Short mmCIF file of C-alpha atoms in Angstrom, two decimals:
data_model
loop_
_atom_site.label_atom_id
_atom_site.label_comp_id
_atom_site.label_asym_id
_atom_site.label_seq_id
_atom_site.Cartn_x
_atom_site.Cartn_y
_atom_site.Cartn_z
CA UNK A 1 -85.51 33.49 42.46
CA UNK A 2 -88.56 35.31 43.65
CA UNK A 3 -89.74 38.41 41.85
CA UNK A 4 -92.74 40.69 41.71
CA UNK A 5 -94.08 42.64 38.76
CA UNK A 6 -96.52 45.51 38.94
CA UNK A 7 -98.20 46.24 35.64
CA UNK A 8 -98.42 49.94 34.96
CA UNK A 9 -96.25 52.53 36.65
CA UNK A 10 -99.16 54.98 36.56
CA UNK A 11 -102.91 54.41 36.79
CA UNK A 12 -105.49 57.15 36.53
CA UNK A 13 -109.14 56.76 37.55
CA UNK A 14 -112.05 59.08 38.14
CA UNK A 15 -113.42 59.60 41.60
CA UNK A 16 -116.02 56.91 42.27
CA UNK A 17 -114.60 54.50 39.67
CA UNK A 18 -113.15 51.07 40.28
CA UNK A 19 -109.50 50.90 41.24
CA UNK A 20 -107.51 47.92 39.94
CA UNK A 21 -103.78 47.69 40.52
CA UNK A 22 -102.09 44.60 39.14
CA UNK A 23 -99.40 42.50 40.77
CA UNK A 24 -97.88 39.21 39.60
CA UNK A 25 -95.27 37.27 41.48
CA UNK A 26 -92.82 34.53 40.76
CA UNK A 27 -92.15 32.01 43.50
CA UNK A 28 -91.57 28.28 43.74
CA UNK A 29 -94.02 28.04 46.65
CA UNK A 30 -96.87 30.38 47.62
CA UNK A 31 -95.25 33.25 49.45
CA UNK A 32 -96.58 35.82 51.85
CA UNK A 33 -97.86 38.78 49.82
CA UNK A 34 -98.30 42.38 50.84
CA UNK A 35 -99.66 45.64 49.53
CA UNK A 36 -98.20 48.81 50.99
CA UNK A 37 -99.24 52.41 50.31
CA UNK A 38 -96.97 55.43 50.32
CA UNK A 39 -98.40 58.92 50.58
CA UNK A 40 -96.22 61.85 49.47
CA UNK A 41 -93.16 62.42 51.63
CA UNK A 42 -94.04 59.55 53.96
CA UNK A 43 -92.87 56.03 54.60
CA UNK A 44 -94.77 52.95 53.47
CA UNK A 45 -97.67 51.61 55.49
CA UNK A 46 -99.40 48.27 55.25
CA UNK A 47 -102.70 48.05 53.35
CA UNK A 48 -103.19 44.29 53.58
CA UNK A 49 -101.37 40.99 53.81
CA UNK A 50 -101.92 37.46 52.47
CA UNK A 51 -100.69 34.69 54.74
CA UNK A 52 -102.50 31.68 53.18
CA UNK A 53 -105.45 31.82 55.59
CA UNK A 54 -107.94 33.10 52.99
CA UNK A 55 -107.56 33.93 49.32
CA UNK A 56 -109.60 37.15 49.54
CA UNK A 57 -107.92 39.60 51.86
CA UNK A 58 -109.56 42.76 53.10
CA UNK A 59 -107.46 45.72 54.09
CA UNK A 60 -107.80 49.24 55.32
CA UNK A 61 -109.61 52.07 53.52
CA UNK A 62 -111.89 49.70 51.59
CA UNK A 63 -109.12 47.94 49.65
CA UNK A 64 -109.02 44.21 49.07
CA UNK A 65 -106.87 41.77 47.13
CA UNK A 66 -107.40 38.25 45.88
CA UNK A 67 -104.67 35.62 45.80
CA UNK A 68 -104.91 33.50 42.65
CA UNK A 69 -102.36 30.72 42.67
CA UNK A 70 -103.11 29.57 39.12
CA UNK A 71 -102.41 33.07 37.81
CA UNK A 72 -99.66 33.89 40.34
CA UNK A 73 -101.45 37.17 40.90
CA UNK A 74 -102.41 39.35 43.84
CA UNK A 75 -104.29 42.28 42.32
CA UNK A 76 -105.49 45.14 44.52
CA UNK A 77 -109.00 46.52 44.08
CA UNK A 78 -111.32 49.11 45.55
CA UNK A 79 -114.89 49.50 44.29
CA UNK A 80 -115.02 53.30 44.43
CA UNK A 81 -111.99 55.57 44.31
CA UNK A 82 -111.69 58.56 46.59
CA UNK A 83 -109.44 61.55 46.13
CA UNK A 84 -107.57 60.55 49.27
CA UNK A 85 -106.53 57.28 47.58
CA UNK A 86 -104.04 59.13 45.40
CA UNK A 87 -100.68 57.64 46.39
CA UNK A 88 -98.07 55.13 45.30
CA UNK A 89 -98.82 51.48 45.89
CA UNK A 90 -96.26 48.72 46.27
CA UNK A 91 -96.79 44.99 46.01
CA UNK A 92 -94.26 42.91 47.94
CA UNK A 93 -93.46 39.22 48.30
CA UNK A 94 -91.77 37.44 51.19
CA UNK A 95 -90.73 33.89 50.39
CA UNK A 96 -91.64 31.26 52.94
CA UNK A 97 -89.23 28.59 51.83
CA UNK A 98 -85.84 30.23 52.29
CA UNK A 99 -85.92 31.03 55.98
CA UNK A 100 -84.48 34.35 55.02
CA UNK A 101 -85.37 37.84 55.94
CA UNK A 102 -85.71 39.55 52.58
CA UNK A 103 -88.87 41.06 51.18
CA UNK A 104 -88.94 41.85 47.48
CA UNK A 105 -90.82 44.97 46.45
CA UNK A 106 -92.33 45.78 43.10
CA UNK A 107 -91.45 49.00 41.30
CA UNK A 108 -94.67 50.64 42.44
CA UNK A 109 -97.81 52.00 40.79
CA UNK A 110 -98.76 55.62 41.24
CA UNK A 111 -102.52 56.08 41.44
CA UNK A 112 -104.04 59.36 40.26
CA UNK A 113 -107.67 60.14 41.09
CA UNK A 114 -109.47 62.71 38.94
CA UNK A 115 -112.35 64.77 40.29
CA UNK B 1 -95.32 55.14 70.65
CA UNK B 2 -93.30 57.03 68.07
CA UNK B 3 -92.89 53.88 65.97
CA UNK B 4 -89.88 54.16 63.66
CA UNK B 5 -88.03 57.45 63.50
CA UNK B 6 -85.17 58.51 61.24
CA UNK B 7 -82.68 61.34 61.47
CA UNK B 8 -81.91 63.45 59.59
CA UNK B 9 -84.83 64.04 57.24
CA UNK B 10 -82.74 65.74 54.57
CA UNK B 11 -79.02 65.94 53.88
CA UNK B 12 -76.80 67.22 51.09
CA UNK B 13 -73.27 65.84 50.86
CA UNK B 14 -70.34 66.44 48.58
CA UNK B 15 -68.68 63.49 46.88
CA UNK B 16 -66.29 61.78 49.27
CA UNK B 17 -67.90 63.01 52.47
CA UNK B 18 -69.17 60.59 55.07
CA UNK B 19 -72.32 60.51 57.15
CA UNK B 20 -74.42 58.30 59.38
CA UNK B 21 -78.17 57.86 59.23
CA UNK B 22 -79.87 56.90 62.46
CA UNK B 23 -82.95 54.73 62.77
CA UNK B 24 -84.71 54.17 66.07
CA UNK B 25 -87.74 52.05 66.94
CA UNK B 26 -89.65 51.81 70.20
CA UNK B 27 -91.69 48.67 69.44
CA UNK B 28 -89.11 46.18 70.77
CA UNK B 29 -88.78 44.67 67.29
CA UNK B 30 -86.02 42.16 66.69
CA UNK B 31 -85.51 42.78 62.99
CA UNK B 32 -84.51 46.01 61.31
CA UNK B 33 -83.86 46.89 57.68
CA UNK B 34 -82.38 49.66 55.56
CA UNK B 35 -83.78 50.25 52.08
CA UNK B 36 -83.12 52.75 49.37
CA UNK B 37 -85.89 53.97 47.09
CA UNK B 38 -85.15 55.14 43.57
CA UNK B 39 -87.69 56.15 40.89
CA UNK B 40 -89.06 53.17 39.00
CA UNK B 41 -87.12 50.65 41.09
CA UNK B 42 -89.21 50.20 44.20
CA UNK B 43 -87.36 49.54 47.42
CA UNK B 44 -84.06 47.68 47.47
CA UNK B 45 -82.64 46.17 50.62
CA UNK B 46 -79.21 47.49 51.62
CA UNK B 47 -78.54 45.73 54.93
CA UNK B 48 -80.60 44.15 57.64
CA UNK B 49 -80.29 42.92 61.19
CA UNK B 50 -81.97 39.99 62.90
CA UNK B 51 -81.11 41.13 66.40
CA UNK B 52 -78.85 43.25 68.56
CA UNK B 53 -75.22 42.86 67.53
CA UNK B 54 -76.00 41.22 64.19
CA UNK B 55 -75.98 42.58 60.63
CA UNK B 56 -76.21 41.05 57.17
CA UNK B 57 -75.95 42.20 53.57
CA UNK B 58 -78.98 42.79 51.42
CA UNK B 59 -79.34 43.29 47.70
CA UNK B 60 -77.25 46.48 47.31
CA UNK B 61 -74.74 46.67 50.20
CA UNK B 62 -71.73 48.15 48.41
CA UNK B 63 -70.64 51.54 49.74
CA UNK B 64 -72.64 51.20 52.99
CA UNK B 65 -71.93 49.88 56.45
CA UNK B 66 -74.31 49.27 59.35
CA UNK B 67 -74.24 48.67 63.06
CA UNK B 68 -76.80 47.46 65.60
CA UNK B 69 -75.20 48.04 68.98
CA UNK B 70 -78.55 48.51 70.69
CA UNK B 71 -81.75 46.66 69.89
CA UNK B 72 -83.69 49.85 69.25
CA UNK B 73 -81.14 51.51 66.95
CA UNK B 74 -79.87 50.65 63.48
CA UNK B 75 -77.24 52.92 61.95
CA UNK B 76 -76.43 53.22 58.25
CA UNK B 77 -73.06 54.70 57.33
CA UNK B 78 -71.70 56.05 54.09
CA UNK B 79 -67.90 56.16 54.30
CA UNK B 80 -67.26 58.01 51.04
CA UNK B 81 -70.42 59.28 49.42
CA UNK B 82 -70.90 59.04 45.66
CA UNK B 83 -73.55 60.66 43.42
CA UNK B 84 -74.98 57.17 42.79
CA UNK B 85 -76.00 57.12 46.45
CA UNK B 86 -78.42 60.01 45.93
CA UNK B 87 -81.69 58.43 47.00
CA UNK B 88 -84.38 58.28 49.65
CA UNK B 89 -83.45 55.94 52.47
CA UNK B 90 -86.04 54.12 54.54
CA UNK B 91 -85.60 52.19 57.72
CA UNK B 92 -88.10 49.51 58.69
CA UNK B 93 -88.59 47.03 61.49
CA UNK B 94 -90.53 43.82 62.09
CA UNK B 95 -91.30 41.87 65.22
CA UNK B 96 -90.40 38.60 63.56
CA UNK B 97 -88.92 37.87 60.16
CA UNK B 98 -89.88 38.98 56.68
CA UNK B 99 -93.34 37.44 56.85
CA UNK B 100 -94.37 40.01 59.43
CA UNK B 101 -95.64 43.49 58.67
CA UNK B 102 -92.87 45.99 58.17
CA UNK B 103 -93.13 49.35 59.93
CA UNK B 104 -91.38 52.12 58.07
CA UNK B 105 -89.81 55.37 59.13
CA UNK B 106 -90.56 58.62 57.28
CA UNK B 107 -87.39 58.46 55.19
CA UNK B 108 -84.18 60.45 54.70
CA UNK B 109 -83.69 62.28 51.43
CA UNK B 110 -79.98 62.30 50.60
CA UNK B 111 -78.39 64.22 47.76
CA UNK B 112 -74.73 63.71 46.88
CA UNK B 113 -73.24 66.41 44.68
#
């Protein structure tokens, strides 16, 4: 069965510092992978998506993620944190091999940005 | 385009009461989903629909029913609310299947006393 694990329920960084949010997945074949962001009292919105076209995926707001098959990871990074990046981030996996319609979400990582 | 909208935004129920949550999308998407979000658990799929007139069970369907009578609407019903159903409910839609980007509504915060 597919699963996704986000390491760290809370991450705190200083403004201008590197942001690294970790995501590992379990899947028998490389799945589609997503990062979504949720701002307070809002629904989730897509940051970026991996669809096997390129291992380094660039998203909105300066975020990017690298698909590493050998490590079954899809970590999210941003070189310089901004106060507006404070939000909850969800990694999600959609299996390609089942023909189903279910996306599995991680538990989420809340990012705090200190001035 | 309004995208995905949900009504109501907030609701408080007493145990045993019933209610219906409405989700509407104006993007002509085929697929629609209902999730619940609980602290530390991410989003869990309750039910989904792959087209008008179809519904299917997700990961946590017990205590909920759904209907998709019109392509643009997806209704989530609670027949007899329980405190365990206190949660934030999100509706989402995709053009294609689960490999497409999901578009989420703003959520409904439900409290069952």
